[in-house]
């Protein structure tokens, strides 16, 4: 997603937006490229974990569904967060701070903490990372692919909503 800011600073993105191509289509192309790249990276990491550490990720299809939910949610969140910053210099602090805050709310930092207050579980339902975490827990614990449909649907929905909000913010910025 940083390529969007780099292209903006270099002037190629505003030039792309002057073409008859819809801005959402341009951003969707970038979204798809990141989605594919991150999915391949995730597959490589899962395979490496299996081969190097004999990690058991559960059923292969469940694992792929958990990974797909993670990739879609993360990519949509990336488009949204990148749409909030104006320069690549702003991106590091804003993305780092935003992702850390959302990670804390989603339960990523408290996975192994016993007796965590229940309101943290409720708050995590409003974050893509919270649903991704639920999906991975299900997959790793041997759940069937059908049991991962709810976390997948929620992360898909959140990812798409954040993508379209980010696209609207980009459209407004380059109007």
Short mmCIF file of N, CA and C in Angstrom, two decimals:
data_model
loop_
_atom_site.label_atom_id
_atom_site.label_comp_id
_atom_site.label_asym_id
_atom_site.label_seq_id
_atom_site.Cartn_x
_atom_site.Cartn_y
_atom_site.Cartn_z
N UNK A 1 0.80 -1.19 0.00
CA UNK A 1 0.00 0.00 0.00
C UNK A 1 0.86 1.27 0.00
N UNK A 2 2.09 1.14 0.47
CA UNK A 2 2.98 2.30 0.47
C UNK A 2 3.24 2.78 -0.96
N UNK A 3 3.09 1.89 -1.93
CA UNK A 3 3.32 2.31 -3.32
C UNK A 3 2.34 3.40 -3.73
N UNK A 4 1.16 3.42 -3.13
CA UNK A 4 0.19 4.47 -3.44
C UNK A 4 0.76 5.83 -3.05
N UNK A 5 1.32 5.91 -1.85
CA UNK A 5 1.91 7.18 -1.40
C UNK A 5 3.13 7.54 -2.23
N UNK A 6 3.97 6.54 -2.54
CA UNK A 6 5.15 6.81 -3.37
C UNK A 6 4.75 7.32 -4.74
N UNK A 7 3.74 6.70 -5.35
CA UNK A 7 3.28 7.14 -6.66
C UNK A 7 2.65 8.53 -6.58
N UNK A 8 1.99 8.82 -5.47
CA UNK A 8 1.42 10.15 -5.28
C UNK A 8 2.53 11.19 -5.23
N UNK A 9 3.57 10.91 -4.45
CA UNK A 9 4.68 11.85 -4.31
C UNK A 9 5.47 12.01 -5.60
N UNK A 10 5.56 10.94 -6.40
CA UNK A 10 6.29 11.01 -7.67
C UNK A 10 5.44 11.58 -8.80
N UNK A 11 4.14 11.71 -8.56
CA UNK A 11 3.26 12.29 -9.56
C UNK A 11 2.61 11.30 -10.51
N UNK A 12 2.92 10.01 -10.38
CA UNK A 12 2.32 9.04 -11.30
C UNK A 12 0.87 8.73 -10.95
N UNK A 13 0.53 8.72 -9.67
CA UNK A 13 -0.85 8.42 -9.28
C UNK A 13 -1.82 9.51 -9.74
N UNK A 14 -1.51 10.80 -9.52
CA UNK A 14 -2.41 11.83 -10.05
C UNK A 14 -2.57 11.74 -11.57
N UNK A 15 -1.49 11.37 -12.27
CA UNK A 15 -1.60 11.22 -13.73
C UNK A 15 -2.49 10.05 -14.09
N UNK A 16 -2.40 8.95 -13.33
CA UNK A 16 -3.30 7.81 -13.57
C UNK A 16 -4.75 8.23 -13.38
N UNK A 17 -5.00 9.07 -12.37
CA UNK A 17 -6.36 9.50 -12.08
C UNK A 17 -6.92 10.46 -13.14
N UNK A 18 -6.08 11.00 -14.01
CA UNK A 18 -6.58 11.86 -15.08
C UNK A 18 -7.06 11.05 -16.28
N UNK A 19 -6.77 9.76 -16.30
CA UNK A 19 -7.23 8.90 -17.40
C UNK A 19 -8.71 8.59 -17.20
N UNK A 20 -9.38 8.08 -18.23
CA UNK A 20 -10.80 7.76 -18.09
C UNK A 20 -11.08 6.56 -17.17
N UNK A 21 -10.04 5.90 -16.71
CA UNK A 21 -10.22 4.75 -15.82
C UNK A 21 -10.75 5.23 -14.47
N UNK A 22 -11.75 4.52 -13.97
CA UNK A 22 -12.34 4.86 -12.67
C UNK A 22 -11.29 4.73 -11.57
N UNK A 23 -11.28 5.67 -10.65
CA UNK A 23 -10.29 5.67 -9.57
C UNK A 23 -10.41 4.43 -8.69
N UNK A 24 -11.64 3.99 -8.48
CA UNK A 24 -11.84 2.78 -7.69
C UNK A 24 -11.21 1.58 -8.38
N UNK A 25 -11.28 1.54 -9.71
CA UNK A 25 -10.66 0.44 -10.46
C UNK A 25 -9.14 0.47 -10.32
N UNK A 26 -8.56 1.65 -10.32
CA UNK A 26 -7.10 1.78 -10.15
C UNK A 26 -6.71 1.28 -8.76
N UNK A 27 -7.45 1.72 -7.75
CA UNK A 27 -7.15 1.28 -6.38
C UNK A 27 -7.45 -0.21 -6.20
N UNK A 28 -8.49 -0.70 -6.87
CA UNK A 28 -8.81 -2.13 -6.79
C UNK A 28 -7.68 -2.96 -7.38
N UNK A 29 -7.06 -2.48 -8.45
CA UNK A 29 -5.91 -3.18 -9.03
C UNK A 29 -4.76 -3.25 -8.05
N UNK A 30 -4.50 -2.16 -7.37
CA UNK A 30 -3.44 -2.15 -6.36
C UNK A 30 -3.81 -3.06 -5.19
N UNK A 31 -5.08 -3.02 -4.79
CA UNK A 31 -5.60 -3.88 -3.72
C UNK A 31 -5.39 -5.34 -4.09
N UNK A 32 -5.73 -5.71 -5.32
CA UNK A 32 -5.60 -7.09 -5.77
C UNK A 32 -4.14 -7.53 -5.80
N UNK A 33 -3.26 -6.66 -6.26
CA UNK A 33 -1.83 -6.99 -6.30
C UNK A 33 -1.29 -7.25 -4.89
N UNK A 34 -1.67 -6.40 -3.94
CA UNK A 34 -1.23 -6.59 -2.56
C UNK A 34 -1.85 -7.86 -1.99
N UNK A 35 -3.12 -8.09 -2.28
CA UNK A 35 -3.82 -9.27 -1.80
C UNK A 35 -3.11 -10.55 -2.24
N UNK A 36 -2.77 -10.63 -3.52
CA UNK A 36 -2.09 -11.82 -4.05
C UNK A 36 -0.71 -11.97 -3.42
N UNK A 37 0.03 -10.88 -3.33
CA UNK A 37 1.38 -10.93 -2.75
C UNK A 37 1.34 -11.40 -1.31
N UNK A 38 0.44 -10.83 -0.51
CA UNK A 38 0.36 -11.19 0.90
C UNK A 38 -0.13 -12.63 1.06
N UNK A 39 -1.03 -13.08 0.20
CA UNK A 39 -1.51 -14.46 0.27
C UNK A 39 -0.36 -15.44 -0.01
N UNK A 40 0.43 -15.14 -1.03
CA UNK A 40 1.58 -16.00 -1.35
C UNK A 40 2.58 -16.00 -0.19
N UNK A 41 2.84 -14.83 0.38
CA UNK A 41 3.75 -14.75 1.52
C UNK A 41 3.23 -15.60 2.69
N UNK A 42 1.94 -15.52 2.94
CA UNK A 42 1.34 -16.31 4.02
C UNK A 42 1.49 -17.80 3.77
N UNK A 43 1.26 -18.23 2.52
CA UNK A 43 1.42 -19.64 2.18
C UNK A 43 2.86 -20.10 2.40
N UNK A 44 3.81 -19.28 1.97
CA UNK A 44 5.22 -19.62 2.15
C UNK A 44 5.55 -19.75 3.64
N UNK A 45 5.06 -18.82 4.46
CA UNK A 45 5.33 -18.88 5.90
C UNK A 45 4.69 -20.11 6.54
N UNK A 46 3.48 -20.45 6.14
CA UNK A 46 2.82 -21.63 6.70
C UNK A 46 3.54 -22.91 6.30
N UNK A 47 3.96 -22.99 5.06
CA UNK A 47 4.69 -24.17 4.60
C UNK A 47 6.04 -24.26 5.30
N UNK A 48 6.73 -23.13 5.42
CA UNK A 48 8.02 -23.12 6.12
C UNK A 48 7.85 -23.53 7.58
N UNK A 49 6.80 -23.05 8.22
CA UNK A 49 6.53 -23.43 9.61
C UNK A 49 6.26 -24.91 9.75
N UNK A 50 5.58 -25.45 8.77
CA UNK A 50 5.29 -26.89 8.78
C UNK A 50 6.57 -27.70 8.59
N UNK A 51 7.39 -27.29 7.62
CA UNK A 51 8.61 -28.04 7.32
C UNK A 51 9.70 -27.85 8.38
N UNK A 52 9.90 -26.62 8.82
CA UNK A 52 11.00 -26.34 9.75
C UNK A 52 10.66 -26.70 11.19
N UNK A 53 9.41 -26.48 11.59
CA UNK A 53 9.05 -26.66 13.00
C UNK A 53 7.98 -27.72 13.21
N UNK A 54 7.55 -28.36 12.12
CA UNK A 54 6.49 -29.37 12.18
C UNK A 54 5.22 -28.83 12.81
N UNK A 55 4.93 -27.57 12.53
CA UNK A 55 3.73 -26.92 13.06
C UNK A 55 2.50 -27.57 12.43
N UNK A 56 1.51 -27.83 13.25
CA UNK A 56 0.26 -28.39 12.76
C UNK A 56 -0.75 -27.25 12.65
N UNK A 57 -1.09 -26.88 11.45
CA UNK A 57 -1.99 -25.75 11.23
C UNK A 57 -3.44 -26.19 11.09
N UNK A 58 -3.74 -27.47 11.30
CA UNK A 58 -5.10 -27.95 11.16
C UNK A 58 -5.35 -28.43 9.74
N UNK A 59 -6.62 -28.53 9.38
CA UNK A 59 -6.98 -28.99 8.04
C UNK A 59 -6.52 -27.97 7.00
N UNK A 60 -5.99 -28.44 5.88
CA UNK A 60 -5.48 -27.51 4.86
C UNK A 60 -6.51 -26.48 4.38
N UNK A 61 -7.74 -26.90 4.13
CA UNK A 61 -8.75 -25.96 3.64
C UNK A 61 -9.11 -24.94 4.73
N UNK A 62 -9.19 -25.39 5.97
CA UNK A 62 -9.46 -24.46 7.07
C UNK A 62 -8.34 -23.45 7.20
N UNK A 63 -7.11 -23.92 7.04
CA UNK A 63 -5.94 -23.04 7.11
C UNK A 63 -5.99 -22.00 5.99
N UNK A 64 -6.34 -22.43 4.79
CA UNK A 64 -6.42 -21.48 3.67
C UNK A 64 -7.53 -20.46 3.86
N UNK A 65 -8.65 -20.89 4.44
CA UNK A 65 -9.74 -19.95 4.71
C UNK A 65 -9.33 -18.93 5.77
N UNK A 66 -8.63 -19.39 6.81
CA UNK A 66 -8.14 -18.46 7.84
C UNK A 66 -7.16 -17.47 7.22
N UNK A 67 -6.28 -17.96 6.37
CA UNK A 67 -5.30 -17.08 5.71
C UNK A 67 -6.00 -16.09 4.79
N UNK A 68 -6.99 -16.55 4.03
CA UNK A 68 -7.73 -15.67 3.13
C UNK A 68 -8.43 -14.56 3.91
N UNK A 69 -9.06 -14.90 5.03
CA UNK A 69 -9.70 -13.88 5.86
C UNK A 69 -8.69 -12.87 6.37
N UNK A 70 -7.53 -13.36 6.80
CA UNK A 70 -6.48 -12.47 7.30
C UNK A 70 -6.00 -11.53 6.20
N UNK A 71 -5.78 -12.06 5.02
CA UNK A 71 -5.25 -11.26 3.92
C UNK A 71 -6.25 -10.19 3.48
N UNK A 72 -7.51 -10.57 3.35
CA UNK A 72 -8.53 -9.60 2.91
C UNK A 72 -8.73 -8.51 3.96
N UNK A 73 -8.83 -8.90 5.22
CA UNK A 73 -9.00 -7.91 6.28
C UNK A 73 -7.81 -6.96 6.37
N UNK A 74 -6.60 -7.51 6.29
CA UNK A 74 -5.40 -6.69 6.40
C UNK A 74 -5.25 -5.75 5.21
N UNK A 75 -5.56 -6.23 4.03
CA UNK A 75 -5.40 -5.40 2.84
C UNK A 75 -6.42 -4.27 2.83
N UNK A 76 -7.66 -4.57 3.19
CA UNK A 76 -8.68 -3.51 3.28
C UNK A 76 -8.32 -2.48 4.33
N UNK A 77 -7.84 -2.94 5.48
CA UNK A 77 -7.41 -2.02 6.53
C UNK A 77 -6.24 -1.17 6.05
N UNK A 78 -5.34 -1.78 5.28
CA UNK A 78 -4.20 -1.05 4.74
C UNK A 78 -4.62 0.08 3.82
N UNK A 79 -5.57 -0.20 2.92
CA UNK A 79 -6.07 0.85 2.02
C UNK A 79 -6.71 1.98 2.82
N UNK A 80 -7.50 1.62 3.82
CA UNK A 80 -8.15 2.64 4.64
C UNK A 80 -7.12 3.51 5.37
N UNK A 81 -6.16 2.87 6.04
CA UNK A 81 -5.17 3.63 6.80
C UNK A 81 -4.29 4.48 5.89
N UNK A 82 -3.90 3.95 4.74
CA UNK A 82 -3.08 4.72 3.80
C UNK A 82 -3.86 5.93 3.28
N UNK A 83 -5.18 5.79 3.16
CA UNK A 83 -5.98 6.92 2.67
C UNK A 83 -6.02 8.08 3.67
N UNK A 84 -5.66 7.82 4.91
CA UNK A 84 -5.69 8.86 5.94
C UNK A 84 -4.42 9.70 5.99
N UNK A 85 -3.35 9.22 5.35
CA UNK A 85 -2.08 9.95 5.41
C UNK A 85 -1.81 10.62 4.07
N UNK A 86 -1.05 11.69 4.13
CA UNK A 86 -0.77 12.47 2.92
C UNK A 86 0.61 12.18 2.33
N UNK A 87 1.58 11.80 3.17
CA UNK A 87 2.94 11.56 2.68
C UNK A 87 3.48 10.25 3.24
N UNK A 88 4.52 9.74 2.59
CA UNK A 88 5.13 8.50 3.07
C UNK A 88 5.81 8.71 4.43
N UNK A 89 6.21 9.94 4.73
CA UNK A 89 6.83 10.22 6.03
C UNK A 89 5.81 10.11 7.16
N UNK A 90 4.56 10.42 6.88
CA UNK A 90 3.50 10.30 7.89
C UNK A 90 3.08 8.85 8.08
N UNK A 91 3.30 8.03 7.07
CA UNK A 91 2.76 6.68 7.07
C UNK A 91 3.28 5.83 8.22
N UNK A 92 4.58 5.87 8.49
CA UNK A 92 5.14 5.02 9.54
C UNK A 92 4.50 5.24 10.89
N UNK A 93 4.50 6.47 11.40
CA UNK A 93 3.89 6.69 12.72
C UNK A 93 2.39 6.43 12.75
N UNK A 94 1.69 6.84 11.71
CA UNK A 94 0.23 6.67 11.71
C UNK A 94 -0.14 5.19 11.56
N UNK A 95 0.51 4.50 10.62
CA UNK A 95 0.21 3.08 10.45
C UNK A 95 0.65 2.29 11.68
N UNK A 96 1.85 2.57 12.19
CA UNK A 96 2.33 1.87 13.38
C UNK A 96 1.44 2.09 14.58
N UNK A 97 1.07 3.34 14.81
CA UNK A 97 0.19 3.65 15.94
C UNK A 97 -1.20 3.07 15.76
N UNK A 98 -1.75 3.22 14.56
CA UNK A 98 -3.08 2.69 14.28
C UNK A 98 -3.15 1.18 14.42
N UNK A 99 -2.18 0.50 13.83
CA UNK A 99 -2.17 -0.97 13.89
C UNK A 99 -1.91 -1.47 15.31
N UNK A 100 -1.07 -0.77 16.06
CA UNK A 100 -0.82 -1.17 17.46
C UNK A 100 -2.08 -1.01 18.30
N UNK A 101 -2.76 0.12 18.13
CA UNK A 101 -3.99 0.35 18.90
C UNK A 101 -5.06 -0.68 18.55
N UNK A 102 -5.25 -0.92 17.27
CA UNK A 102 -6.26 -1.90 16.86
C UNK A 102 -5.86 -3.30 17.31
N UNK A 103 -4.56 -3.59 17.25
CA UNK A 103 -4.08 -4.89 17.72
C UNK A 103 -4.35 -5.10 19.20
N UNK A 104 -4.17 -4.05 20.00
CA UNK A 104 -4.46 -4.15 21.43
C UNK A 104 -5.94 -4.39 21.67
N UNK A 105 -6.78 -3.65 20.95
CA UNK A 105 -8.23 -3.80 21.12
C UNK A 105 -8.72 -5.16 20.64
N UNK A 106 -8.04 -5.73 19.66
CA UNK A 106 -8.50 -6.98 19.07
C UNK A 106 -8.08 -8.21 19.84
N UNK A 107 -7.18 -8.06 20.81
CA UNK A 107 -6.75 -9.21 21.60
C UNK A 107 -5.46 -9.85 21.13
N UNK A 108 -4.80 -9.26 20.15
CA UNK A 108 -3.56 -9.86 19.66
C UNK A 108 -2.47 -9.88 20.73
N UNK A 109 -2.47 -8.90 21.62
CA UNK A 109 -1.43 -8.83 22.64
C UNK A 109 -1.81 -9.58 23.91
N UNK A 110 -3.04 -10.07 23.98
CA UNK A 110 -3.50 -10.73 25.20
C UNK A 110 -3.95 -12.16 24.97
N UNK A 111 -3.50 -12.77 23.88
CA UNK A 111 -3.94 -14.12 23.54
C UNK A 111 -3.64 -15.10 24.67
N UNK A 112 -2.46 -15.03 25.25
CA UNK A 112 -2.06 -16.00 26.27
C UNK A 112 -2.28 -15.50 27.70
N UNK A 113 -3.00 -14.39 27.86
CA UNK A 113 -3.23 -13.85 29.20
C UNK A 113 -4.48 -14.52 29.79
N UNK A 114 -4.31 -15.22 30.92
CA UNK A 114 -5.48 -15.86 31.52
C UNK A 114 -6.36 -14.83 32.22
N UNK A 115 -7.63 -15.13 32.31
CA UNK A 115 -8.60 -14.31 33.05
C UNK A 115 -8.69 -12.87 32.55
N UNK A 116 -8.61 -12.69 31.26
CA UNK A 116 -8.74 -11.35 30.68
C UNK A 116 -10.21 -10.91 30.84
N UNK A 117 -10.48 -9.66 31.19
CA UNK A 117 -11.88 -9.22 31.33
C UNK A 117 -12.67 -9.46 30.04
N UNK A 118 -13.92 -9.85 30.19
CA UNK A 118 -14.74 -10.25 29.05
C UNK A 118 -15.02 -9.10 28.08
N UNK A 119 -14.96 -7.85 28.55
CA UNK A 119 -15.25 -6.76 27.62
C UNK A 119 -14.21 -6.68 26.51
N UNK A 120 -12.99 -7.21 26.75
CA UNK A 120 -12.00 -7.23 25.67
C UNK A 120 -12.45 -8.15 24.54
N UNK A 121 -13.12 -9.25 24.88
CA UNK A 121 -13.65 -10.14 23.84
C UNK A 121 -14.73 -9.44 23.03
N UNK A 122 -15.54 -8.63 23.70
CA UNK A 122 -16.60 -7.90 23.01
C UNK A 122 -16.00 -6.84 22.09
N UNK A 123 -15.02 -6.09 22.58
CA UNK A 123 -14.37 -5.05 21.77
C UNK A 123 -13.73 -5.66 20.53
N UNK A 124 -13.14 -6.85 20.68
CA UNK A 124 -12.44 -7.47 19.55
C UNK A 124 -13.37 -7.82 18.40
N UNK A 125 -14.67 -7.92 18.67
CA UNK A 125 -15.64 -8.22 17.61
C UNK A 125 -15.78 -7.07 16.61
N UNK A 126 -15.27 -5.89 16.97
CA UNK A 126 -15.36 -4.73 16.10
C UNK A 126 -14.07 -4.47 15.32
N UNK A 127 -13.14 -5.41 15.37
CA UNK A 127 -11.87 -5.25 14.66
C UNK A 127 -11.64 -6.43 13.72
N UNK A 128 -11.02 -6.19 12.57
CA UNK A 128 -10.72 -7.32 11.68
C UNK A 128 -9.75 -8.30 12.33
N UNK A 129 -8.78 -7.79 13.09
CA UNK A 129 -7.81 -8.68 13.72
C UNK A 129 -8.47 -9.62 14.73
N UNK A 130 -9.50 -9.14 15.42
CA UNK A 130 -10.21 -10.00 16.36
C UNK A 130 -10.85 -11.19 15.66
N UNK A 131 -11.43 -10.93 14.49
CA UNK A 131 -12.05 -12.02 13.72
C UNK A 131 -11.01 -12.92 13.07
N UNK A 132 -9.90 -12.33 12.65
CA UNK A 132 -8.80 -13.14 12.10
C UNK A 132 -8.28 -14.08 13.18
N UNK A 133 -8.12 -13.57 14.38
CA UNK A 133 -7.65 -14.38 15.50
C UNK A 133 -8.62 -15.53 15.77
N UNK A 134 -9.92 -15.25 15.73
CA UNK A 134 -10.91 -16.31 15.92
C UNK A 134 -10.78 -17.38 14.83
N UNK A 135 -10.60 -16.92 13.59
CA UNK A 135 -10.45 -17.87 12.48
C UNK A 135 -9.23 -18.76 12.64
N UNK A 136 -8.09 -18.16 13.01
CA UNK A 136 -6.87 -18.96 13.20
C UNK A 136 -7.01 -19.93 14.37
N UNK A 137 -7.66 -19.51 15.45
CA UNK A 137 -7.86 -20.42 16.59
C UNK A 137 -8.69 -21.62 16.15
N UNK A 138 -9.74 -21.36 15.38
CA UNK A 138 -10.57 -22.45 14.88
C UNK A 138 -9.77 -23.38 13.98
N UNK A 139 -9.02 -22.81 13.04
CA UNK A 139 -8.26 -23.62 12.08
C UNK A 139 -7.21 -24.47 12.80
N UNK A 140 -6.47 -23.86 13.70
CA UNK A 140 -5.39 -24.58 14.39
C UNK A 140 -5.95 -25.67 15.30
N UNK A 141 -7.14 -25.46 15.83
CA UNK A 141 -7.75 -26.46 16.70
C UNK A 141 -8.49 -27.55 15.93
N UNK A 142 -8.32 -27.59 14.61
CA UNK A 142 -8.86 -28.68 13.81
C UNK A 142 -10.30 -28.51 13.36
N UNK A 143 -10.83 -27.30 13.40
CA UNK A 143 -12.22 -27.07 12.98
C UNK A 143 -12.37 -27.33 11.49
N UNK A 144 -13.59 -27.68 11.13
CA UNK A 144 -13.88 -27.92 9.71
C UNK A 144 -13.97 -26.58 8.98
N UNK A 145 -13.81 -26.61 7.66
CA UNK A 145 -13.91 -25.36 6.90
C UNK A 145 -15.24 -24.63 7.12
N UNK A 146 -16.33 -25.37 7.29
CA UNK A 146 -17.62 -24.71 7.47
C UNK A 146 -17.66 -23.89 8.76
N UNK A 147 -16.88 -24.27 9.75
CA UNK A 147 -16.84 -23.53 11.01
C UNK A 147 -16.07 -22.22 10.88
N UNK A 148 -15.33 -22.06 9.81
CA UNK A 148 -14.58 -20.82 9.58
C UNK A 148 -15.33 -19.83 8.70
N UNK A 149 -16.53 -20.19 8.27
CA UNK A 149 -17.26 -19.31 7.36
C UNK A 149 -17.64 -17.98 8.01
N UNK A 150 -18.03 -17.99 9.28
CA UNK A 150 -18.40 -16.73 9.94
C UNK A 150 -17.20 -15.79 10.07
N UNK A 151 -16.06 -16.24 10.62
CA UNK A 151 -14.91 -15.32 10.65
C UNK A 151 -14.48 -14.87 9.26
N UNK A 152 -14.55 -15.76 8.28
CA UNK A 152 -14.19 -15.38 6.91
C UNK A 152 -15.15 -14.33 6.38
N UNK A 153 -16.45 -14.53 6.58
CA UNK A 153 -17.44 -13.57 6.08
C UNK A 153 -17.27 -12.20 6.74
N UNK A 154 -17.02 -12.19 8.04
CA UNK A 154 -16.86 -10.92 8.75
C UNK A 154 -15.61 -10.19 8.28
N UNK A 155 -14.48 -10.90 8.17
CA UNK A 155 -13.25 -10.23 7.72
C UNK A 155 -13.37 -9.80 6.27
N UNK A 156 -14.06 -10.58 5.45
CA UNK A 156 -14.31 -10.18 4.06
C UNK A 156 -15.14 -8.90 4.04
N UNK A 157 -16.21 -8.87 4.83
CA UNK A 157 -17.05 -7.68 4.89
C UNK A 157 -16.31 -6.47 5.40
N UNK A 158 -15.56 -6.63 6.49
CA UNK A 158 -14.80 -5.51 7.04
C UNK A 158 -13.74 -5.04 6.05
N UNK A 159 -13.05 -5.99 5.41
CA UNK A 159 -12.02 -5.62 4.44
C UNK A 159 -12.59 -4.84 3.28
N UNK A 160 -13.74 -5.28 2.76
CA UNK A 160 -14.35 -4.57 1.62
C UNK A 160 -14.88 -3.20 2.03
N UNK A 161 -15.50 -3.12 3.21
CA UNK A 161 -16.00 -1.82 3.68
C UNK A 161 -14.84 -0.84 3.84
N UNK A 162 -13.75 -1.29 4.46
CA UNK A 162 -12.60 -0.40 4.65
C UNK A 162 -11.97 -0.03 3.31
N UNK A 163 -11.96 -0.97 2.35
CA UNK A 163 -11.43 -0.65 1.03
C UNK A 163 -12.26 0.45 0.38
N UNK A 164 -13.59 0.32 0.41
CA UNK A 164 -14.43 1.32 -0.25
C UNK A 164 -14.40 2.67 0.47
N UNK A 165 -14.28 2.67 1.79
CA UNK A 165 -14.11 3.95 2.50
C UNK A 165 -12.78 4.58 2.09
N UNK A 166 -11.72 3.79 2.07
CA UNK A 166 -10.41 4.29 1.65
C UNK A 166 -10.44 4.80 0.22
N UNK A 167 -11.12 4.06 -0.67
CA UNK A 167 -11.23 4.49 -2.07
C UNK A 167 -11.99 5.81 -2.16
N UNK A 168 -13.05 5.98 -1.36
CA UNK A 168 -13.80 7.24 -1.38
C UNK A 168 -12.94 8.39 -0.88
N UNK A 169 -12.14 8.14 0.14
CA UNK A 169 -11.25 9.19 0.64
C UNK A 169 -10.19 9.56 -0.40
N UNK A 170 -9.67 8.55 -1.11
CA UNK A 170 -8.72 8.84 -2.18
C UNK A 170 -9.39 9.62 -3.31
N UNK A 171 -10.62 9.23 -3.65
CA UNK A 171 -11.35 9.93 -4.71
C UNK A 171 -11.52 11.40 -4.36
N UNK A 172 -11.87 11.66 -3.11
CA UNK A 172 -12.06 13.04 -2.66
C UNK A 172 -10.73 13.80 -2.68
N UNK A 173 -9.65 13.14 -2.29
CA UNK A 173 -8.34 13.80 -2.27
C UNK A 173 -7.88 14.20 -3.66
N UNK A 174 -8.19 13.38 -4.66
CA UNK A 174 -7.72 13.65 -6.02
C UNK A 174 -8.82 14.18 -6.93
N UNK A 175 -9.89 14.72 -6.34
CA UNK A 175 -11.01 15.25 -7.14
C UNK A 175 -10.60 16.50 -7.88
#
